[in-house]
Amino acid sequence: MLDYAFLETLWLTFKLALITTFFLFFIGIFIAYVFVFVKFPLKPIFQVIVAMPLVLPPSVLGFYLLVGLSPTSVFGAFLQKYFNLSLVFTFEGLVFASVIFSLPFMVNPLQTAFSSLNSNLIDASYTLGKSKIQTLFQVIVPNSKVGIFTGCAMAFAHTIGEFGVVMMIGGHKKGETLVASIAIYDELEALNYANAHQYAFVLFTLSFIILLSLYFVNKKLSY
C-alpha cells in the first residue's frame, strides 16, 4: 500500500517538473527567438552558455549554483536582504536550478522549429503590419507545434529525473525538497529496496510514456 510520504514525494516531483516546464516555455521561446532571428556579436557565446548543461556534470553545475545562491554570496545576500528570499535548500531554489539545468532541452527544439519555418510566413506578417511580438505569438509559435511539444516533453522528463543539481541545491527536506530521484538514493542507502523500486518504477514508466507520446505526436504533427 502506498504511504503518504511516497505520494507526497511524487507530488513534489511532478509539481517541480510542471512549474519548471511552465517557466521554461516562456523563457525558451524568448531565447530561441533571439538565437534565430536576432543578430549580435556575442551570440555564439550565449548559445554555448545555454547548451552547457548538456555536457556539464550535474555536480559541477550544482556546486556553482550552491555557491552562487548561498546567503554568503553577493546574489544570495541581495535576495535575502531585499526580498527575504533564500534559494538554498528550498523549493524555490529547486525551481531556479531546474530551469537552468533543463534550459537547453526546451531551447534546442524551439530553435530548430523556428529555424525551419518558411520565411515567407514571417515576411507576410510584417507586410500586413504585424509587430515582431505579434508575429512571434500569432505566426511563429502557432507554426512551431512540433518543437513546442518536444521542448515541453523533454524539459518535463528531464526535470523529474534530475539528481545531482537538486541534491546540491535542495538536499533531503521531506515535503519541501525531497524529490523522487533523491528518495531513490536515500532508500538505497537505507537498504529499503522495495521503496526504491516503487519510486524507480514510477519514474521509469512516466519517462517511457512521455517519450512514446512524443514519438507519436511528433509523427502526427509532422504530416
JSON list of C-alpha atoms in Angstrom, two decimals:
[
{"chain": "A", "resi": 1, "resn": "MET", "atom": "CA", "xyz": [0.00, 0.00, 0.00]},
{"chain": "A", "resi": 2, "resn": "LEU", "atom": "CA", "xyz": [1.27, 3.46, -0.92]},
{"chain": "A", "resi": 3, "resn": "ASP", "atom": "CA", "xyz": [2.01, 5.61, 2.10]},
{"chain": "A", "resi": 4, "resn": "TYR", "atom": "CA", "xyz": [1.66, 9.37, 2.49]},
{"chain": "A", "resi": 5, "resn": "ALA", "atom": "CA", "xyz": [5.41, 10.05, 2.28]},
{"chain": "A", "resi": 6, "resn": "PHE", "atom": "CA", "xyz": [5.62, 8.24, -1.06]},
{"chain": "A", "resi": 7, "resn": "LEU", "atom": "CA", "xyz": [2.72, 10.17, -2.57]},
{"chain": "A", "resi": 8, "resn": "GLU", "atom": "CA", "xyz": [3.99, 13.45, -1.13]},
{"chain": "A", "resi": 9, "resn": "THR", "atom": "CA", "xyz": [7.40, 12.92, -2.73]},
{"chain": "A", "resi": 10, "resn": "LEU", "atom": "CA", "xyz": [5.87, 12.04, -6.10]},
{"chain": "A", "resi": 11, "resn": "TRP", "atom": "CA", "xyz": [3.59, 15.09, -5.95]},
{"chain": "A", "resi": 12, "resn": "LEU", "atom": "CA", "xyz": [6.56, 17.32, -5.16]},
{"chain": "A", "resi": 13, "resn": "THR", "atom": "CA", "xyz": [8.47, 15.81, -8.09]},
{"chain": "A", "resi": 14, "resn": "PHE", "atom": "CA", "xyz": [5.64, 16.40, -10.56]},
{"chain": "A", "resi": 15, "resn": "LYS", "atom": "CA", "xyz": [4.98, 19.87, -9.13]},
{"chain": "A", "resi": 16, "resn": "LEU", "atom": "CA", "xyz": [8.62, 20.79, -9.67]},
{"chain": "A", "resi": 17, "resn": "ALA", "atom": "CA", "xyz": [8.54, 19.47, -13.24]},
{"chain": "A", "resi": 18, "resn": "LEU", "atom": "CA", "xyz": [5.30, 21.30, -14.08]},
{"chain": "A", "resi": 19, "resn": "ILE", "atom": "CA", "xyz": [6.42, 24.65, -12.68]},
{"chain": "A", "resi": 20, "resn": "THR", "atom": "CA", "xyz": [9.85, 24.33, -14.31]},
{"chain": "A", "resi": 21, "resn": "THR", "atom": "CA", "xyz": [8.29, 23.49, -17.68]},
{"chain": "A", "resi": 22, "resn": "PHE", "atom": "CA", "xyz": [5.88, 26.42, -17.36]},
{"chain": "A", "resi": 23, "resn": "PHE", "atom": "CA", "xyz": [8.71, 28.91, -16.83]},
{"chain": "A", "resi": 24, "resn": "LEU", "atom": "CA", "xyz": [10.88, 27.27, -19.49]},
{"chain": "A", "resi": 25, "resn": "PHE", "atom": "CA", "xyz": [8.09, 27.59, -22.05]},
{"chain": "A", "resi": 26, "resn": "PHE", "atom": "CA", "xyz": [8.23, 31.38, -21.99]},
{"chain": "A", "resi": 27, "resn": "ILE", "atom": "CA", "xyz": [11.96, 31.67, -21.36]},
{"chain": "A", "resi": 28, "resn": "GLY", "atom": "CA", "xyz": [12.68, 29.15, -24.11]},
{"chain": "A", "resi": 29, "resn": "ILE", "atom": "CA", "xyz": [10.52, 30.97, -26.67]},
{"chain": "A", "resi": 30, "resn": "PHE", "atom": "CA", "xyz": [12.31, 34.24, -25.97]},
{"chain": "A", "resi": 31, "resn": "ILE", "atom": "CA", "xyz": [15.81, 32.74, -26.11]},
{"chain": "A", "resi": 32, "resn": "ALA", "atom": "CA", "xyz": [15.09, 30.64, -29.20]},
{"chain": "A", "resi": 33, "resn": "TYR", "atom": "CA", "xyz": [13.65, 33.70, -30.97]},
{"chain": "A", "resi": 34, "resn": "VAL", "atom": "CA", "xyz": [16.76, 35.74, -30.15]},
{"chain": "A", "resi": 35, "resn": "PHE", "atom": "CA", "xyz": [19.10, 32.96, -31.29]},
{"chain": "A", "resi": 36, "resn": "VAL", "atom": "CA", "xyz": [17.28, 32.50, -34.62]},
{"chain": "A", "resi": 37, "resn": "PHE", "atom": "CA", "xyz": [16.11, 35.97, -35.60]},
{"chain": "A", "resi": 38, "resn": "VAL", "atom": "CA", "xyz": [18.41, 38.44, -33.83]},
{"chain": "A", "resi": 39, "resn": "LYS", "atom": "CA", "xyz": [21.99, 39.07, -34.88]},
{"chain": "A", "resi": 40, "resn": "PHE", "atom": "CA", "xyz": [24.55, 40.23, -32.33]},
{"chain": "A", "resi": 41, "resn": "PRO", "atom": "CA", "xyz": [28.31, 39.69, -31.98]},
{"chain": "A", "resi": 42, "resn": "LEU", "atom": "CA", "xyz": [28.31, 37.53, -28.84]},
{"chain": "A", "resi": 43, "resn": "LYS", "atom": "CA", "xyz": [25.55, 35.14, -29.94]},
{"chain": "A", "resi": 44, "resn": "PRO", "atom": "CA", "xyz": [27.85, 32.04, -30.09]},
{"chain": "A", "resi": 45, "resn": "ILE", "atom": "CA", "xyz": [28.98, 32.68, -26.52]},
{"chain": "A", "resi": 46, "resn": "PHE", "atom": "CA", "xyz": [25.40, 32.81, -25.25]},
{"chain": "A", "resi": 47, "resn": "GLN", "atom": "CA", "xyz": [24.46, 29.73, -27.26]},
{"chain": "A", "resi": 48, "resn": "VAL", "atom": "CA", "xyz": [27.31, 27.82, -25.64]},
{"chain": "A", "resi": 49, "resn": "ILE", "atom": "CA", "xyz": [26.27, 29.02, -22.16]},
{"chain": "A", "resi": 50, "resn": "VAL", "atom": "CA", "xyz": [22.69, 27.84, -22.72]},
{"chain": "A", "resi": 51, "resn": "ALA", "atom": "CA", "xyz": [23.92, 24.46, -24.03]},
{"chain": "A", "resi": 52, "resn": "MET", "atom": "CA", "xyz": [26.42, 23.88, -21.20]},
{"chain": "A", "resi": 53, "resn": "PRO", "atom": "CA", "xyz": [24.05, 21.79, -19.01]},
{"chain": "A", "resi": 54, "resn": "LEU", "atom": "CA", "xyz": [24.01, 19.19, -21.79]},
{"chain": "A", "resi": 55, "resn": "VAL", "atom": "CA", "xyz": [27.67, 18.33, -21.22]},
{"chain": "A", "resi": 56, "resn": "LEU", "atom": "CA", "xyz": [28.49, 19.78, -17.81]},
{"chain": "A", "resi": 57, "resn": "PRO", "atom": "CA", "xyz": [28.44, 17.25, -14.93]},
{"chain": "A", "resi": 58, "resn": "PRO", "atom": "CA", "xyz": [25.36, 17.99, -12.78]},
{"chain": "A", "resi": 59, "resn": "SER", "atom": "CA", "xyz": [27.53, 18.06, -9.66]},
{"chain": "A", "resi": 60, "resn": "VAL", "atom": "CA", "xyz": [29.63, 20.86, -11.16]},
{"chain": "A", "resi": 61, "resn": "LEU", "atom": "CA", "xyz": [26.60, 22.95, -12.07]},
{"chain": "A", "resi": 62, "resn": "GLY", "atom": "CA", "xyz": [25.01, 22.18, -8.71]},
{"chain": "A", "resi": 63, "resn": "PHE", "atom": "CA", "xyz": [28.16, 23.22, -6.86]},
{"chain": "A", "resi": 64, "resn": "TYR", "atom": "CA", "xyz": [28.39, 26.60, -8.59]},
{"chain": "A", "resi": 65, "resn": "LEU", "atom": "CA", "xyz": [24.67, 27.21, -8.10]},
{"chain": "A", "resi": 66, "resn": "LEU", "atom": "CA", "xyz": [25.03, 26.36, -4.42]},
{"chain": "A", "resi": 67, "resn": "VAL", "atom": "CA", "xyz": [27.94, 28.77, -4.07]},
{"chain": "A", "resi": 68, "resn": "GLY", "atom": "CA", "xyz": [26.26, 31.49, -6.13]},
{"chain": "A", "resi": 69, "resn": "LEU", "atom": "CA", "xyz": [22.91, 31.27, -4.34]},
{"chain": "A", "resi": 70, "resn": "SER", "atom": "CA", "xyz": [24.18, 30.87, -0.78]},
{"chain": "A", "resi": 71, "resn": "PRO", "atom": "CA", "xyz": [23.49, 33.78, 1.63]},
{"chain": "A", "resi": 72, "resn": "THR", "atom": "CA", "xyz": [27.23, 34.48, 1.76]},
{"chain": "A", "resi": 73, "resn": "SER", "atom": "CA", "xyz": [27.38, 35.27, -1.97]},
{"chain": "A", "resi": 74, "resn": "VAL", "atom": "CA", "xyz": [26.59, 38.70, -3.42]},
{"chain": "A", "resi": 75, "resn": "PHE", "atom": "CA", "xyz": [23.49, 37.49, -5.26]},
{"chain": "A", "resi": 76, "resn": "GLY", "atom": "CA", "xyz": [22.28, 35.34, -2.37]},
{"chain": "A", "resi": 77, "resn": "ALA", "atom": "CA", "xyz": [22.78, 38.16, 0.12]},
{"chain": "A", "resi": 78, "resn": "PHE", "atom": "CA", "xyz": [20.90, 40.55, -2.20]},
{"chain": "A", "resi": 79, "resn": "LEU", "atom": "CA", "xyz": [17.90, 38.21, -2.40]},
{"chain": "A", "resi": 80, "resn": "GLN", "atom": "CA", "xyz": [17.95, 37.67, 1.35]},
{"chain": "A", "resi": 81, "resn": "LYS", "atom": "CA", "xyz": [18.19, 41.36, 2.22]},
{"chain": "A", "resi": 82, "resn": "TYR", "atom": "CA", "xyz": [15.75, 42.90, -0.24]},
{"chain": "A", "resi": 83, "resn": "PHE", "atom": "CA", "xyz": [13.29, 40.07, -0.92]},
{"chain": "A", "resi": 84, "resn": "ASN", "atom": "CA", "xyz": [13.72, 37.90, 2.19]},
{"chain": "A", "resi": 85, "resn": "LEU", "atom": "CA", "xyz": [14.23, 35.01, -0.21]},
{"chain": "A", "resi": 86, "resn": "SER", "atom": "CA", "xyz": [16.61, 32.11, 0.17]},
{"chain": "A", "resi": 87, "resn": "LEU", "atom": "CA", "xyz": [17.17, 29.76, -2.76]},
{"chain": "A", "resi": 88, "resn": "VAL", "atom": "CA", "xyz": [19.36, 27.24, -0.95]},
{"chain": "A", "resi": 89, "resn": "PHE", "atom": "CA", "xyz": [17.57, 24.14, 0.41]},
{"chain": "A", "resi": 90, "resn": "THR", "atom": "CA", "xyz": [14.16, 25.49, -0.58]},
{"chain": "A", "resi": 91, "resn": "PHE", "atom": "CA", "xyz": [11.60, 24.53, -3.21]},
{"chain": "A", "resi": 92, "resn": "GLU", "atom": "CA", "xyz": [12.07, 27.92, -4.91]},
{"chain": "A", "resi": 93, "resn": "GLY", "atom": "CA", "xyz": [15.76, 27.10, -5.21]},
{"chain": "A", "resi": 94, "resn": "LEU", "atom": "CA", "xyz": [14.91, 23.77, -6.84]},
{"chain": "A", "resi": 95, "resn": "VAL", "atom": "CA", "xyz": [12.78, 25.58, -9.42]},
{"chain": "A", "resi": 96, "resn": "PHE", "atom": "CA", "xyz": [15.54, 28.09, -10.15]},
{"chain": "A", "resi": 97, "resn": "ALA", "atom": "CA", "xyz": [18.17, 25.35, -10.52]},
{"chain": "A", "resi": 98, "resn": "SER", "atom": "CA", "xyz": [15.86, 23.16, -12.60]},
{"chain": "A", "resi": 99, "resn": "VAL", "atom": "CA", "xyz": [15.12, 25.98, -15.03]},
{"chain": "A", "resi": 100, "resn": "ILE", "atom": "CA", "xyz": [18.83, 26.44, -15.64]},
{"chain": "A", "resi": 101, "resn": "PHE", "atom": "CA", "xyz": [19.60, 22.72, -15.82]},
{"chain": "A", "resi": 102, "resn": "SER", "atom": "CA", "xyz": [16.73, 21.90, -18.21]},
{"chain": "A", "resi": 103, "resn": "LEU", "atom": "CA", "xyz": [17.02, 25.06, -20.31]},
{"chain": "A", "resi": 104, "resn": "PRO", "atom": "CA", "xyz": [18.71, 23.51, -23.38]},
{"chain": "A", "resi": 105, "resn": "PHE", "atom": "CA", "xyz": [16.07, 20.77, -23.52]},
{"chain": "A", "resi": 106, "resn": "MET", "atom": "CA", "xyz": [13.48, 23.46, -24.18]},
{"chain": "A", "resi": 107, "resn": "VAL", "atom": "CA", "xyz": [15.55, 25.88, -26.24]},
{"chain": "A", "resi": 108, "resn": "ASN", "atom": "CA", "xyz": [17.08, 23.42, -28.71]},
{"chain": "A", "resi": 109, "resn": "PRO", "atom": "CA", "xyz": [13.77, 22.00, -30.09]},
{"chain": "A", "resi": 110, "resn": "LEU", "atom": "CA", "xyz": [12.29, 25.50, -30.28]},
{"chain": "A", "resi": 111, "resn": "GLN", "atom": "CA", "xyz": [15.36, 26.84, -32.05]},
{"chain": "A", "resi": 112, "resn": "THR", "atom": "CA", "xyz": [15.16, 24.01, -34.58]},
{"chain": "A", "resi": 113, "resn": "ALA", "atom": "CA", "xyz": [11.45, 24.64, -35.14]},
{"chain": "A", "resi": 114, "resn": "PHE", "atom": "CA", "xyz": [11.89, 28.39, -35.56]},
{"chain": "A", "resi": 115, "resn": "SER", "atom": "CA", "xyz": [14.79, 27.90, -37.97]},
{"chain": "A", "resi": 116, "resn": "SER", "atom": "CA", "xyz": [12.78, 25.57, -40.19]},
{"chain": "A", "resi": 117, "resn": "LEU", "atom": "CA", "xyz": [9.85, 27.96, -40.62]},
{"chain": "A", "resi": 118, "resn": "ASN", "atom": "CA", "xyz": [9.10, 29.29, -44.08]},
{"chain": "A", "resi": 119, "resn": "SER", "atom": "CA", "xyz": [10.46, 32.83, -44.10]},
{"chain": "A", "resi": 120, "resn": "ASN", "atom": "CA", "xyz": [7.61, 33.89, -46.39]},
{"chain": "A", "resi": 121, "resn": "LEU", "atom": "CA", "xyz": [5.17, 33.49, -43.49]},
{"chain": "A", "resi": 122, "resn": "ILE", "atom": "CA", "xyz": [7.17, 35.89, -41.36]},
{"chain": "A", "resi": 123, "resn": "ASP", "atom": "CA", "xyz": [7.68, 38.37, -44.21]},
{"chain": "A", "resi": 124, "resn": "ALA", "atom": "CA", "xyz": [3.94, 38.30, -44.96]},
{"chain": "A", "resi": 125, "resn": "SER", "atom": "CA", "xyz": [3.17, 39.06, -41.32]},
{"chain": "A", "resi": 126, "resn": "TYR", "atom": "CA", "xyz": [5.45, 42.09, -41.37]},
{"chain": "A", "resi": 127, "resn": "THR", "atom": "CA", "xyz": [3.93, 43.21, -44.67]},
{"chain": "A", "resi": 128, "resn": "LEU", "atom": "CA", "xyz": [0.49, 43.13, -43.06]},
{"chain": "A", "resi": 129, "resn": "GLY", "atom": "CA", "xyz": [1.73, 45.49, -40.37]},
{"chain": "A", "resi": 130, "resn": "LYS", "atom": "CA", "xyz": [2.22, 42.99, -37.57]},
{"chain": "A", "resi": 131, "resn": "SER", "atom": "CA", "xyz": [4.83, 43.83, -34.97]},
{"chain": "A", "resi": 132, "resn": "LYS", "atom": "CA", "xyz": [7.63, 41.44, -34.03]},
{"chain": "A", "resi": 133, "resn": "ILE", "atom": "CA", "xyz": [5.80, 40.42, -30.87]},
{"chain": "A", "resi": 134, "resn": "GLN", "atom": "CA", "xyz": [2.56, 39.83, -32.78]},
{"chain": "A", "resi": 135, "resn": "THR", "atom": "CA", "xyz": [4.44, 37.85, -35.42]},
{"chain": "A", "resi": 136, "resn": "LEU", "atom": "CA", "xyz": [6.09, 35.74, -32.75]},
{"chain": "A", "resi": 137, "resn": "PHE", "atom": "CA", "xyz": [2.87, 34.74, -30.99]},
{"chain": "A", "resi": 138, "resn": "GLN", "atom": "CA", "xyz": [0.49, 34.78, -33.98]},
{"chain": "A", "resi": 139, "resn": "VAL", "atom": "CA", "xyz": [2.71, 33.25, -36.66]},
{"chain": "A", "resi": 140, "resn": "ILE", "atom": "CA", "xyz": [5.94, 31.72, -35.37]},
{"chain": "A", "resi": 141, "resn": "VAL", "atom": "CA", "xyz": [4.64, 29.97, -32.23]},
{"chain": "A", "resi": 142, "resn": "PRO", "atom": "CA", "xyz": [1.45, 28.50, -33.82]},
{"chain": "A", "resi": 143, "resn": "ASN", "atom": "CA", "xyz": [3.55, 27.08, -36.66]},
{"chain": "A", "resi": 144, "resn": "SER", "atom": "CA", "xyz": [6.09, 25.50, -34.32]},
{"chain": "A", "resi": 145, "resn": "LYS", "atom": "CA", "xyz": [3.83, 22.99, -32.57]},
{"chain": "A", "resi": 146, "resn": "VAL", "atom": "CA", "xyz": [6.25, 20.08, -33.01]},
{"chain": "A", "resi": 147, "resn": "GLY", "atom": "CA", "xyz": [9.15, 21.99, -31.46]},
{"chain": "A", "resi": 148, "resn": "ILE", "atom": "CA", "xyz": [7.00, 23.30, -28.61]},
{"chain": "A", "resi": 149, "resn": "PHE", "atom": "CA", "xyz": [5.62, 19.89, -27.73]},
{"chain": "A", "resi": 150, "resn": "THR", "atom": "CA", "xyz": [9.07, 18.32, -27.95]},
{"chain": "A", "resi": 151, "resn": "GLY", "atom": "CA", "xyz": [10.61, 21.01, -25.77]},
{"chain": "A", "resi": 152, "resn": "CYS", "atom": "CA", "xyz": [7.90, 20.77, -23.11]},
{"chain": "A", "resi": 153, "resn": "ALA", "atom": "CA", "xyz": [8.02, 16.97, -23.02]},
{"chain": "A", "resi": 154, "resn": "MET", "atom": "CA", "xyz": [11.81, 16.83, -22.85]},
{"chain": "A", "resi": 155, "resn": "ALA", "atom": "CA", "xyz": [12.04, 19.56, -20.21]},
{"chain": "A", "resi": 156, "resn": "PHE", "atom": "CA", "xyz": [9.41, 17.86, -18.06]},
{"chain": "A", "resi": 157, "resn": "ALA", "atom": "CA", "xyz": [11.01, 14.42, -18.37]},
{"chain": "A", "resi": 158, "resn": "HIS", "atom": "CA", "xyz": [14.49, 15.78, -17.73]},
{"chain": "A", "resi": 159, "resn": "THR", "atom": "CA", "xyz": [13.35, 17.66, -14.63]},
{"chain": "A", "resi": 160, "resn": "ILE", "atom": "CA", "xyz": [11.71, 14.65, -12.97]},
{"chain": "A", "resi": 161, "resn": "GLY", "atom": "CA", "xyz": [14.94, 12.71, -13.48]},
{"chain": "A", "resi": 162, "resn": "GLU", "atom": "CA", "xyz": [17.32, 15.32, -12.05]},
{"chain": "A", "resi": 163, "resn": "PHE", "atom": "CA", "xyz": [19.66, 14.16, -9.32]},
{"chain": "A", "resi": 164, "resn": "GLY", "atom": "CA", "xyz": [22.98, 15.97, -8.96]},
{"chain": "A", "resi": 165, "resn": "VAL", "atom": "CA", "xyz": [21.70, 19.53, -9.19]},
{"chain": "A", "resi": 166, "resn": "VAL", "atom": "CA", "xyz": [18.65, 19.01, -6.96]},
{"chain": "A", "resi": 167, "resn": "MET", "atom": "CA", "xyz": [20.78, 17.15, -4.44]},
{"chain": "A", "resi": 168, "resn": "MET", "atom": "CA", "xyz": [23.19, 20.07, -4.16]},
{"chain": "A", "resi": 169, "resn": "ILE", "atom": "CA", "xyz": [20.56, 22.82, -4.05]},
{"chain": "A", "resi": 170, "resn": "GLY", "atom": "CA", "xyz": [17.70, 21.08, -2.28]},
{"chain": "A", "resi": 171, "resn": "GLY", "atom": "CA", "xyz": [19.07, 18.33, -0.09]},
{"chain": "A", "resi": 172, "resn": "HIS", "atom": "CA", "xyz": [16.68, 15.87, 1.56]},
{"chain": "A", "resi": 173, "resn": "LYS", "atom": "CA", "xyz": [13.99, 18.00, 3.23]},
{"chain": "A", "resi": 174, "resn": "LYS", "atom": "CA", "xyz": [10.80, 15.92, 3.23]},
{"chain": "A", "resi": 175, "resn": "GLY", "atom": "CA", "xyz": [7.78, 17.71, 1.89]},
{"chain": "A", "resi": 176, "resn": "GLU", "atom": "CA", "xyz": [9.85, 20.61, 0.57]},
{"chain": "A", "resi": 177, "resn": "THR", "atom": "CA", "xyz": [12.88, 19.49, -1.47]},
{"chain": "A", "resi": 178, "resn": "LEU", "atom": "CA", "xyz": [12.86, 15.68, -1.37]},
{"chain": "A", "resi": 179, "resn": "VAL", "atom": "CA", "xyz": [12.01, 14.64, -4.92]},
{"chain": "A", "resi": 180, "resn": "ALA", "atom": "CA", "xyz": [11.78, 11.08, -6.25]},
{"chain": "A", "resi": 181, "resn": "SER", "atom": "CA", "xyz": [15.30, 10.85, -7.66]},
{"chain": "A", "resi": 182, "resn": "ILE", "atom": "CA", "xyz": [16.78, 11.78, -4.27]},
{"chain": "A", "resi": 183, "resn": "ALA", "atom": "CA", "xyz": [14.34, 9.48, -2.46]},
{"chain": "A", "resi": 184, "resn": "ILE", "atom": "CA", "xyz": [15.62, 6.54, -4.52]},
{"chain": "A", "resi": 185, "resn": "TYR", "atom": "CA", "xyz": [19.15, 7.28, -3.37]},
{"chain": "A", "resi": 186, "resn": "ASP", "atom": "CA", "xyz": [18.05, 7.63, 0.25]},
{"chain": "A", "resi": 187, "resn": "GLU", "atom": "CA", "xyz": [16.11, 4.36, 0.17]},
{"chain": "A", "resi": 188, "resn": "LEU", "atom": "CA", "xyz": [19.06, 2.52, -1.34]},
{"chain": "A", "resi": 189, "resn": "GLU", "atom": "CA", "xyz": [21.36, 3.86, 1.36]},
{"chain": "A", "resi": 190, "resn": "ALA", "atom": "CA", "xyz": [18.89, 2.59, 3.95]},
{"chain": "A", "resi": 191, "resn": "LEU", "atom": "CA", "xyz": [18.70, -0.78, 2.11]},
{"chain": "A", "resi": 192, "resn": "ASN", "atom": "CA", "xyz": [14.95, -0.28, 1.53]},
{"chain": "A", "resi": 193, "resn": "TYR", "atom": "CA", "xyz": [15.00, -1.78, -1.95]},
{"chain": "A", "resi": 194, "resn": "ALA", "atom": "CA", "xyz": [11.23, -2.21, -2.16]},
{"chain": "A", "resi": 195, "resn": "ASN", "atom": "CA", "xyz": [10.65, 1.50, -1.56]},
{"chain": "A", "resi": 196, "resn": "ALA", "atom": "CA", "xyz": [13.40, 2.44, -4.02]},
{"chain": "A", "resi": 197, "resn": "HIS", "atom": "CA", "xyz": [11.76, 0.18, -6.60]},
{"chain": "A", "resi": 198, "resn": "GLN", "atom": "CA", "xyz": [8.43, 1.97, -6.17]},
{"chain": "A", "resi": 199, "resn": "TYR", "atom": "CA", "xyz": [9.96, 5.35, -6.95]},
{"chain": "A", "resi": 200, "resn": "ALA", "atom": "CA", "xyz": [12.13, 3.99, -9.75]},
{"chain": "A", "resi": 201, "resn": "PHE", "atom": "CA", "xyz": [9.21, 2.17, -11.38]},
{"chain": "A", "resi": 202, "resn": "VAL", "atom": "CA", "xyz": [7.03, 5.28, -11.41]},
{"chain": "A", "resi": 203, "resn": "LEU", "atom": "CA", "xyz": [9.79, 7.43, -12.93]},
{"chain": "A", "resi": 204, "resn": "PHE", "atom": "CA", "xyz": [10.69, 4.74, -15.46]},
{"chain": "A", "resi": 205, "resn": "THR", "atom": "CA", "xyz": [7.07, 4.29, -16.52]},
{"chain": "A", "resi": 206, "resn": "LEU", "atom": "CA", "xyz": [6.39, 8.02, -16.74]},
{"chain": "A", "resi": 207, "resn": "SER", "atom": "CA", "xyz": [9.53, 8.65, -18.77]},
{"chain": "A", "resi": 208, "resn": "PHE", "atom": "CA", "xyz": [8.61, 5.83, -21.15]},
{"chain": "A", "resi": 209, "resn": "ILE", "atom": "CA", "xyz": [5.08, 7.21, -21.61]},
{"chain": "A", "resi": 210, "resn": "ILE", "atom": "CA", "xyz": [6.37, 10.74, -22.24]},
{"chain": "A", "resi": 211, "resn": "LEU", "atom": "CA", "xyz": [8.87, 9.61, -24.85]},
{"chain": "A", "resi": 212, "resn": "LEU", "atom": "CA", "xyz": [6.34, 7.29, -26.52]},
{"chain": "A", "resi": 213, "resn": "SER", "atom": "CA", "xyz": [3.80, 10.11, -26.64]},
{"chain": "A", "resi": 214, "resn": "LEU", "atom": "CA", "xyz": [6.47, 12.39, -28.05]},
{"chain": "A", "resi": 215, "resn": "TYR", "atom": "CA", "xyz": [7.18, 9.93, -30.83]},
{"chain": "A", "resi": 216, "resn": "PHE", "atom": "CA", "xyz": [3.55, 9.51, -31.87]},
{"chain": "A", "resi": 217, "resn": "VAL", "atom": "CA", "xyz": [2.56, 13.17, -31.50]},
{"chain": "A", "resi": 218, "resn": "ASN", "atom": "CA", "xyz": [5.59, 14.39, -33.45]},
{"chain": "A", "resi": 219, "resn": "LYS", "atom": "CA", "xyz": [4.87, 11.86, -36.17]},
{"chain": "A", "resi": 220, "resn": "LYS", "atom": "CA", "xyz": [1.26, 13.07, -36.39]},
{"chain": "A", "resi": 221, "resn": "LEU", "atom": "CA", "xyz": [2.10, 16.79, -36.29]},
{"chain": "A", "resi": 222, "resn": "SER", "atom": "CA", "xyz": [4.81, 16.39, -38.90]},
{"chain": "A", "resi": 223, "resn": "TYR", "atom": "CA", "xyz": [2.27, 15.49, -41.55]}
]
